[in-house]
Short mmCIF file of N, CA, C and O in Angstrom, two decimals:
data_model
loop_
_atom_site.label_atom_id
_atom_site.label_comp_id
_atom_site.label_asym_id
_atom_site.label_seq_id
_atom_site.Cartn_x
_atom_site.Cartn_y
_atom_site.Cartn_z
N MET S 1 79.74 125.42 84.99
CA MET S 1 80.98 125.12 85.66
C MET S 1 80.88 125.59 87.09
O MET S 1 80.51 126.72 87.36
N ASP S 2 81.22 124.71 88.02
CA ASP S 2 81.18 125.06 89.43
C ASP S 2 82.38 125.90 89.77
O ASP S 2 83.50 125.62 89.36
N VAL S 3 82.13 126.90 90.52
CA VAL S 3 83.21 127.74 91.00
C VAL S 3 83.54 127.25 92.40
O VAL S 3 82.68 127.12 93.25
N THR S 4 84.80 126.90 92.59
CA THR S 4 85.21 126.41 93.91
C THR S 4 86.31 127.29 94.44
O THR S 4 87.06 127.91 93.70
N THR S 5 86.37 127.27 95.71
CA THR S 5 87.45 128.02 96.34
C THR S 5 88.71 127.17 96.31
O THR S 5 88.66 125.97 96.04
N CYS S 6 89.78 127.78 96.60
CA CYS S 6 91.06 127.07 96.64
C CYS S 6 90.99 125.96 97.69
O CYS S 6 91.48 124.85 97.47
N GLU S 7 90.37 126.26 98.80
CA GLU S 7 90.26 125.28 99.87
C GLU S 7 89.43 124.08 99.42
O GLU S 7 89.80 122.93 99.68
N GLN S 8 88.32 124.32 98.72
CA GLN S 8 87.49 123.23 98.22
C GLN S 8 88.26 122.38 97.21
O GLN S 8 88.15 121.15 97.21
N TYR S 9 89.01 123.04 96.36
CA TYR S 9 89.80 122.33 95.35
C TYR S 9 90.83 121.42 96.02
O TYR S 9 90.97 120.25 95.68
N VAL S 10 91.54 121.95 97.00
CA VAL S 10 92.57 121.17 97.69
C VAL S 10 91.94 119.99 98.42
O VAL S 10 92.46 118.87 98.39
N LEU S 11 90.79 120.22 99.08
CA LEU S 11 90.11 119.14 99.77
C LEU S 11 89.64 118.06 98.79
O LEU S 11 89.75 116.85 99.08
N ALA S 12 89.14 118.44 97.63
CA ALA S 12 88.70 117.47 96.63
C ALA S 12 89.89 116.65 96.13
O ALA S 12 89.78 115.43 95.97
N GLU S 13 91.01 117.30 95.89
CA GLU S 13 92.21 116.59 95.46
C GLU S 13 92.69 115.63 96.55
O GLU S 13 93.12 114.51 96.26
N LEU S 14 92.63 116.07 97.80
CA LEU S 14 93.04 115.23 98.92
C LEU S 14 92.14 113.99 99.03
O LEU S 14 92.62 112.87 99.21
N GLU S 15 90.84 114.20 98.90
CA GLU S 15 89.90 113.08 98.97
C GLU S 15 90.15 112.10 97.82
O GLU S 15 90.12 110.87 98.01
N ALA S 16 90.42 112.59 96.63
CA ALA S 16 90.69 111.73 95.48
C ALA S 16 91.99 110.93 95.71
O ALA S 16 92.05 109.73 95.40
N ALA S 17 92.99 111.59 96.26
CA ALA S 17 94.25 110.91 96.53
C ALA S 17 94.07 109.84 97.61
O ALA S 17 94.64 108.74 97.52
N GLN S 18 93.27 110.15 98.62
CA GLN S 18 93.00 109.16 99.67
C GLN S 18 92.24 107.96 99.13
O GLN S 18 92.53 106.81 99.48
N ALA S 19 91.29 108.19 98.26
CA ALA S 19 90.53 107.10 97.66
C ALA S 19 91.45 106.22 96.79
O ALA S 19 91.38 104.99 96.84
N ALA S 20 92.32 106.86 96.03
CA ALA S 20 93.28 106.11 95.21
C ALA S 20 94.22 105.30 96.10
O ALA S 20 94.54 104.14 95.80
N ASN S 21 94.65 105.90 97.19
CA ASN S 21 95.53 105.23 98.13
C ASN S 21 94.85 104.01 98.72
O ASN S 21 95.45 102.94 98.86
N GLU S 22 93.57 104.12 99.08
CA GLU S 22 92.82 102.99 99.63
C GLU S 22 92.67 101.87 98.61
O GLU S 22 92.83 100.69 98.93
N ARG S 23 92.38 102.24 97.34
CA ARG S 23 92.27 101.21 96.29
C ARG S 23 93.61 100.49 96.10
O ARG S 23 93.66 99.27 95.97
N LEU S 24 94.70 101.25 96.11
CA LEU S 24 96.01 100.64 95.95
C LEU S 24 96.36 99.74 97.14
O LEU S 24 96.96 98.67 96.96
N ALA S 25 95.98 100.15 98.33
CA ALA S 25 96.24 99.34 99.51
C ALA S 25 95.45 98.02 99.43
O ALA S 25 95.99 96.95 99.75
N GLN S 26 94.20 98.08 98.98
CA GLN S 26 93.40 96.86 98.83
C GLN S 26 94.00 95.95 97.76
O GLN S 26 94.08 94.73 97.94
N GLU S 27 94.44 96.53 96.65
CA GLU S 27 95.06 95.73 95.59
C GLU S 27 96.35 95.11 96.09
O GLU S 27 96.66 93.96 95.80
N ASN S 28 97.12 95.85 96.88
CA ASN S 28 98.35 95.34 97.45
C ASN S 28 98.06 94.15 98.38
O ASN S 28 98.76 93.13 98.33
N GLU S 29 97.04 94.24 99.20
CA GLU S 29 96.66 93.14 100.08
C GLU S 29 96.25 91.91 99.28
O GLU S 29 96.63 90.79 99.61
N ARG S 30 95.48 92.12 98.21
CA ARG S 30 95.05 91.01 97.36
C ARG S 30 96.26 90.33 96.71
O ARG S 30 96.38 89.10 96.72
N LEU S 31 97.19 91.12 96.19
CA LEU S 31 98.38 90.56 95.56
C LEU S 31 99.27 89.86 96.57
O LEU S 31 99.86 88.82 96.27
N GLN S 32 99.37 90.42 97.77
CA GLN S 32 100.18 89.79 98.81
C GLN S 32 99.59 88.43 99.20
O GLN S 32 100.33 87.46 99.40
N ALA S 33 98.28 88.33 99.25
CA ALA S 33 97.64 87.04 99.55
C ALA S 33 97.94 86.03 98.43
O ALA S 33 98.20 84.85 98.71
N GLN S 34 97.93 86.49 97.18
CA GLN S 34 98.28 85.60 96.05
C GLN S 34 99.72 85.13 96.16
O GLN S 34 100.01 83.97 95.92
N VAL S 35 100.63 86.04 96.50
CA VAL S 35 102.04 85.69 96.65
C VAL S 35 102.21 84.62 97.74
O VAL S 35 102.92 83.64 97.55
N GLU S 36 101.54 84.82 98.86
CA GLU S 36 101.64 83.85 99.95
C GLU S 36 101.11 82.48 99.53
O GLU S 36 101.71 81.45 99.86
N LEU S 37 100.01 82.46 98.78
CA LEU S 37 99.46 81.19 98.29
C LEU S 37 100.43 80.52 97.32
O LEU S 37 100.67 79.31 97.41
N MET S 38 101.01 81.29 96.42
CA MET S 38 101.96 80.73 95.46
C MET S 38 103.21 80.20 96.16
O MET S 38 103.74 79.15 95.80
N GLU S 39 103.70 80.94 97.17
CA GLU S 39 104.87 80.48 97.92
C GLU S 39 104.55 79.19 98.67
O GLU S 39 105.39 78.29 98.73
N ALA S 40 103.35 79.09 99.21
CA ALA S 40 102.96 77.87 99.91
C ALA S 40 102.93 76.69 98.94
O ALA S 40 103.41 75.60 99.26
N ASN S 41 102.40 76.91 97.75
CA ASN S 41 102.37 75.84 96.74
C ASN S 41 103.77 75.47 96.28
O ASN S 41 104.08 74.30 96.08
N LEU S 42 104.61 76.47 96.12
CA LEU S 42 105.98 76.23 95.67
C LEU S 42 106.78 75.46 96.71
O LEU S 42 107.57 74.58 96.36
N ASN S 43 106.57 75.76 97.97
CA ASN S 43 107.33 75.14 99.04
C ASN S 43 106.70 73.85 99.55
O ASN S 43 107.27 73.18 100.42
N ALA S 44 105.54 73.48 99.01
CA ALA S 44 104.85 72.28 99.47
C ALA S 44 105.63 71.04 99.04
O ALA S 44 106.25 71.02 97.97
N GLU S 45 105.61 70.05 99.87
CA GLU S 45 106.24 68.77 99.54
C GLU S 45 105.45 68.12 98.41
O GLU S 45 104.22 68.14 98.43
N PRO S 46 106.14 67.54 97.44
CA PRO S 46 105.40 66.86 96.38
C PRO S 46 104.68 65.63 96.92
O PRO S 46 105.13 65.01 97.88
N THR S 47 103.59 65.30 96.30
CA THR S 47 102.83 64.12 96.72
C THR S 47 103.59 62.87 96.28
O THR S 47 104.54 62.95 95.50
N ARG S 48 103.15 61.74 96.77
CA ARG S 48 103.77 60.47 96.36
C ARG S 48 103.66 60.30 94.85
O ARG S 48 104.60 59.87 94.19
N LEU S 49 102.51 60.66 94.31
CA LEU S 49 102.31 60.54 92.86
C LEU S 49 103.26 61.46 92.10
O LEU S 49 103.88 61.04 91.12
N GLU S 50 103.39 62.71 92.54
CA GLU S 50 104.31 63.64 91.88
C GLU S 50 105.76 63.15 91.94
O GLU S 50 106.49 63.25 90.95
N ARG S 51 106.16 62.62 93.08
CA ARG S 51 107.53 62.08 93.20
C ARG S 51 107.72 60.89 92.25
O ARG S 51 108.75 60.77 91.60
N TRP S 52 106.73 60.02 92.18
CA TRP S 52 106.81 58.85 91.31
C TRP S 52 106.88 59.27 89.84
O TRP S 52 107.71 58.76 89.08
N VAL S 53 106.03 60.20 89.44
CA VAL S 53 106.02 60.67 88.05
C VAL S 53 107.35 61.33 87.71
O VAL S 53 107.93 61.08 86.65
N THR S 54 107.87 62.14 88.61
CA THR S 54 109.15 62.80 88.37
C THR S 54 110.27 61.78 88.22
O THR S 54 111.07 61.84 87.29
N GLU S 55 110.31 60.82 89.13
CA GLU S 55 111.36 59.79 89.09
C GLU S 55 111.28 58.95 87.82
O GLU S 55 112.27 58.77 87.11
N LYS S 56 110.09 58.44 87.52
CA LYS S 56 109.93 57.57 86.35
C LYS S 56 110.07 58.35 85.04
O LYS S 56 110.67 57.86 84.08
N GLY S 57 109.54 59.55 85.03
CA GLY S 57 109.64 60.38 83.82
C GLY S 57 111.08 60.79 83.54
O GLY S 57 111.55 60.76 82.40
N ARG S 58 111.80 61.14 84.57
CA ARG S 58 113.21 61.50 84.41
C ARG S 58 114.01 60.30 83.91
O ARG S 58 114.82 60.43 83.00
N LYS S 59 113.77 59.13 84.49
CA LYS S 59 114.48 57.92 84.06
C LYS S 59 114.14 57.59 82.61
O LYS S 59 115.02 57.27 81.82
N ALA S 60 112.86 57.68 82.25
CA ALA S 60 112.45 57.36 80.89
C ALA S 60 113.09 58.31 79.89
O ALA S 60 113.56 57.89 78.83
N LEU S 61 113.13 59.58 80.21
CA LEU S 61 113.74 60.56 79.31
C LEU S 61 115.24 60.35 79.20
O LEU S 61 115.82 60.42 78.10
N PHE S 62 115.89 60.05 80.31
CA PHE S 62 117.33 59.76 80.28
C PHE S 62 117.59 58.54 79.41
O PHE S 62 118.48 58.56 78.55
N ASP S 63 116.82 57.48 79.61
CA ASP S 63 117.00 56.25 78.83
C ASP S 63 116.73 56.49 77.35
O ASP S 63 117.41 55.94 76.48
N TYR S 64 115.73 57.31 77.04
CA TYR S 64 115.35 57.59 75.66
C TYR S 64 116.47 58.34 74.91
O TYR S 64 116.67 58.12 73.72
N CYS S 65 117.17 59.19 75.61
CA CYS S 65 118.18 60.04 74.97
C CYS S 65 119.61 59.53 75.13
O CYS S 65 120.56 60.23 74.78
N THR S 66 119.77 58.34 75.68
CA THR S 66 121.11 57.77 75.81
C THR S 66 121.12 56.38 75.20
O THR S 66 120.08 55.75 75.00
N SER S 67 122.33 55.91 74.88
CA SER S 67 122.46 54.55 74.37
C SER S 67 123.19 53.73 75.41
O SER S 67 123.16 54.06 76.59
N TYR S 68 123.91 52.72 74.99
CA TYR S 68 124.68 51.92 75.94
C TYR S 68 125.83 52.74 76.48
O TYR S 68 126.46 53.51 75.76
N ALA S 69 126.12 52.55 77.76
CA ALA S 69 127.20 53.30 78.40
C ALA S 69 128.52 52.99 77.69
O ALA S 69 128.87 51.83 77.51
N PRO S 70 129.25 54.02 77.29
CA PRO S 70 130.53 53.79 76.62
C PRO S 70 131.61 53.34 77.62
O PRO S 70 131.41 53.40 78.84
N ASP S 71 132.72 52.89 77.10
CA ASP S 71 133.84 52.50 77.95
C ASP S 71 134.39 53.72 78.68
O ASP S 71 134.32 54.85 78.20
N VAL S 72 134.94 53.47 79.87
CA VAL S 72 135.53 54.56 80.64
C VAL S 72 137.03 54.66 80.44
O VAL S 72 137.68 55.52 81.02
N THR S 73 137.58 53.77 79.62
CA THR S 73 139.01 53.87 79.27
C THR S 73 139.12 53.91 77.76
O THR S 73 138.34 53.29 77.03
N ASP S 74 140.10 54.66 77.27
CA ASP S 74 140.29 54.74 75.83
C ASP S 74 141.22 53.63 75.35
O ASP S 74 141.62 52.75 76.13
N SER S 75 141.58 53.65 74.09
CA SER S 75 142.40 52.58 73.50
C SER S 75 143.80 52.53 74.10
O SER S 75 144.47 51.51 74.03
N ASP S 76 144.25 53.65 74.70
CA ASP S 76 145.57 53.69 75.35
C ASP S 76 145.52 53.27 76.80
O ASP S 76 146.53 53.30 77.50
N GLY S 77 144.34 52.89 77.27
CA GLY S 77 144.19 52.48 78.66
C GLY S 77 144.02 53.65 79.63
O GLY S 77 144.02 53.46 80.84
N GLU S 78 143.84 54.85 79.10
CA GLU S 78 143.66 56.05 79.94
C GLU S 78 142.17 56.23 80.26
O GLU S 78 141.30 55.87 79.46
N ARG S 79 141.89 56.80 81.42
CA ARG S 79 140.52 57.06 81.84
C ARG S 79 139.93 58.16 80.96
O ARG S 79 140.53 59.20 80.73
N VAL S 80 138.73 57.92 80.45
CA VAL S 80 138.02 58.91 79.63
C VAL S 80 137.47 59.98 80.56
O VAL S 80 136.85 59.65 81.58
N PRO S 81 137.67 61.27 80.24
CA PRO S 81 137.09 62.32 81.08
C PRO S 81 135.56 62.22 81.14
O PRO S 81 134.92 61.74 80.19
N PHE S 82 135.03 62.65 82.25
CA PHE S 82 133.58 62.54 82.48
C PHE S 82 132.78 63.20 81.37
O PHE S 82 131.80 62.64 80.88
N ASP S 83 133.17 64.41 80.95
CA ASP S 83 132.40 65.11 79.91
C ASP S 83 132.44 64.37 78.57
O ASP S 83 131.45 64.35 77.84
N VAL S 84 133.53 63.73 78.26
CA VAL S 84 133.62 62.93 77.02
C VAL S 84 132.74 61.69 77.15
O VAL S 84 132.03 61.31 76.20
N PHE S 85 132.77 61.06 78.32
CA PHE S 85 131.90 59.91 78.59
C PHE S 85 130.44 60.30 78.35
O PHE S 85 129.71 59.58 77.66
N CYS S 86 130.02 61.45 78.91
CA CYS S 86 128.64 61.91 78.75
C CYS S 86 128.31 62.14 77.28
O CYS S 86 127.26 61.70 76.80
N GLU S 87 129.19 62.81 76.57
CA GLU S 87 128.94 63.12 75.16
C GLU S 87 128.80 61.84 74.34
O GLU S 87 127.94 61.74 73.47
N ASP S 88 129.63 60.85 74.63
CA ASP S 88 129.56 59.58 73.90
C ASP S 88 128.30 58.78 74.26
O ASP S 88 127.84 57.95 73.48
N TYR S 89 127.77 59.02 75.44
CA TYR S 89 126.62 58.28 75.94
C TYR S 89 125.30 58.78 75.32
O TYR S 89 124.33 58.05 75.21
N ILE S 90 125.27 60.03 74.91
CA ILE S 90 124.03 60.66 74.45
C ILE S 90 123.74 60.32 72.99
O ILE S 90 124.61 60.40 72.14
N ARG S 91 122.50 59.95 72.74
CA ARG S 91 122.02 59.76 71.36
C ARG S 91 121.43 61.11 70.93
O ARG S 91 120.28 61.41 71.22
N ASP S 92 122.23 61.90 70.25
CA ASP S 92 121.78 63.25 69.93
C ASP S 92 120.60 63.29 68.95
O ASP S 92 119.88 64.27 68.91
N TYR S 93 120.37 62.22 68.21
CA TYR S 93 119.24 62.25 67.29
C TYR S 93 117.90 62.20 68.03
O TYR S 93 116.86 62.51 67.45
N ASN S 94 117.91 61.81 69.29
CA ASN S 94 116.68 61.83 70.08
C ASN S 94 116.47 63.14 70.82
O ASN S 94 115.40 63.37 71.37
N LEU S 95 117.50 63.98 70.86
CA LEU S 95 117.36 65.27 71.53
C LEU S 95 116.61 66.26 70.64
O LEU S 95 116.79 66.24 69.42
N PRO S 96 115.81 67.12 71.23
CA PRO S 96 115.19 68.17 70.42
C PRO S 96 116.28 69.09 69.86
O PRO S 96 117.35 69.23 70.45
N LYS S 97 116.01 69.71 68.74
CA LYS S 97 117.01 70.55 68.08
C LYS S 97 117.48 71.71 68.97
O LYS S 97 118.61 72.16 68.85
N TRP S 98 116.63 72.18 69.86
CA TRP S 98 116.96 73.33 70.71
C TRP S 98 117.79 72.94 71.93
O TRP S 98 118.24 73.81 72.67
N LEU S 99 118.02 71.65 72.14
CA LEU S 99 118.75 71.19 73.33
C LEU S 99 120.11 70.63 72.93
O LEU S 99 120.19 69.68 72.16
N SER S 100 121.16 71.21 73.46
CA SER S 100 122.51 70.73 73.15
C SER S 100 122.85 69.52 74.03
O SER S 100 122.25 69.31 75.09
N LYS S 101 123.84 68.76 73.59
CA LYS S 101 124.32 67.63 74.39
C LYS S 101 124.82 68.11 75.74
O LYS S 101 124.57 67.48 76.77
N ALA S 102 125.56 69.22 75.73
CA ALA S 102 126.13 69.74 76.97
C ALA S 102 125.04 70.13 77.96
O ALA S 102 125.15 69.85 79.16
N GLU S 103 123.98 70.76 77.46
CA GLU S 103 122.88 71.17 78.35
C GLU S 103 122.17 69.94 78.91
O GLU S 103 121.82 69.89 80.09
N PHE S 104 121.95 68.94 78.07
CA PHE S 104 121.32 67.69 78.51
C PHE S 104 122.19 67.02 79.58
O PHE S 104 121.70 66.58 80.61
N ALA S 105 123.50 66.98 79.33
CA ALA S 105 124.43 66.36 80.29
C ALA S 105 124.44 67.10 81.61
O ALA S 105 124.50 66.48 82.68
N ARG S 106 124.36 68.43 81.57
CA ARG S 106 124.32 69.21 82.83
C ARG S 106 123.04 68.91 83.60
O ARG S 106 123.07 68.74 84.82
N TYR S 107 121.92 68.84 82.91
CA TYR S 107 120.64 68.61 83.57
C TYR S 107 120.58 67.22 84.20
O TYR S 107 120.07 67.04 85.29
N PHE S 108 121.11 66.23 83.48
CA PHE S 108 121.07 64.86 83.96
C PHE S 108 122.41 64.43 84.56
O PHE S 108 122.73 63.24 84.59
N GLU S 109 123.15 65.38 85.07
CA GLU S 109 124.47 65.10 85.63
C GLU S 109 124.45 64.01 86.70
O GLU S 109 125.32 63.13 86.69
N PRO S 110 123.47 63.97 87.61
CA PRO S 110 123.47 62.88 88.60
C PRO S 110 123.37 61.49 87.96
O PRO S 110 124.07 60.56 88.39
N GLU S 111 122.55 61.37 86.93
CA GLU S 111 122.41 60.08 86.26
C GLU S 111 123.70 59.71 85.52
O GLU S 111 124.14 58.55 85.56
N PHE S 112 124.29 60.68 84.84
CA PHE S 112 125.54 60.42 84.14
C PHE S 112 126.66 60.08 85.13
O PHE S 112 127.46 59.18 84.89
N ARG S 113 126.70 60.79 86.25
CA ARG S 113 127.73 60.53 87.26
C ARG S 113 127.60 59.10 87.79
O ARG S 113 128.59 58.40 87.94
N LYS S 114 126.37 58.67 88.07
CA LYS S 114 126.17 57.30 88.56
C LYS S 114 126.59 56.28 87.51
O LYS S 114 127.27 55.30 87.84
N ALA S 115 126.22 56.50 86.26
CA ALA S 115 126.60 55.57 85.19
C ALA S 115 128.12 55.52 85.03
O ALA S 115 128.70 54.44 84.83
N TYR S 116 128.77 56.66 85.16
CA TYR S 116 130.23 56.74 85.04
C TYR S 116 130.89 55.96 86.18
O TYR S 116 131.79 55.15 85.96
N GLU S 117 130.42 56.20 87.40
CA GLU S 117 130.99 55.50 88.55
C GLU S 117 130.70 54.01 88.50
O GLU S 117 131.57 53.20 88.84
N ASP S 118 129.51 53.62 88.03
CA ASP S 118 129.19 52.19 87.88
C ASP S 118 130.09 51.56 86.84
O ASP S 118 130.56 50.42 87.03
N ALA S 119 130.34 52.26 85.73
CA ALA S 119 131.21 51.71 84.68
C ALA S 119 132.65 51.55 85.18
O ALA S 119 133.32 50.57 84.87
N ILE S 120 133.12 52.50 85.99
CA ILE S 120 134.46 52.40 86.56
C ILE S 120 134.53 51.20 87.51
O ILE S 120 135.47 50.40 87.48
N ALA S 121 133.52 51.07 88.37
CA ALA S 121 133.49 49.95 89.33
C ALA S 121 133.44 48.61 88.59
O ALA S 121 134.12 47.67 88.98
N GLU S 122 132.62 48.55 87.55
CA GLU S 122 132.50 47.30 86.79
C GLU S 122 133.83 46.96 86.10
O GLU S 122 134.22 45.81 86.03
N GLU S 123 134.50 47.97 85.62
CA GLU S 123 135.78 47.75 84.94
C GLU S 123 136.86 47.26 85.92
O GLU S 123 137.74 46.49 85.56
N GLN S 124 136.79 47.71 87.17
CA GLN S 124 137.79 47.35 88.16
C GLN S 124 137.58 45.93 88.71
O GLN S 124 138.43 45.40 89.39
N GLU S 125 136.42 45.36 88.45
CA GLU S 125 136.14 44.01 88.97
C GLU S 125 136.90 42.95 88.23
O GLU S 125 137.31 42.93 87.18
#
């Protein structure tokens, strides 16, 4: 066993702490570079292909999980609320068991809104 003085012990501890600090600083730089790369990918504009796939895939999924647009007026001639219209529009047997009608309607709200407004416009003609 080496006998060290208090000064030698403190210096050895200091050197070990400095080495650990340098390793952590290098790891921090590496992780920061990864974060910057991920942020760049996240903020990148989608390619034409990605936009096309998103648009067509979203439309196909919406069409797959909906049936014919229901009427926007009920039997009393009153306007059907938007959420009721959405619920009547969805074919729940095509939805996965883990996805509720309400969640599907929220996600595809722009498509449902357009169908609702188109049905209102068509009815007014």
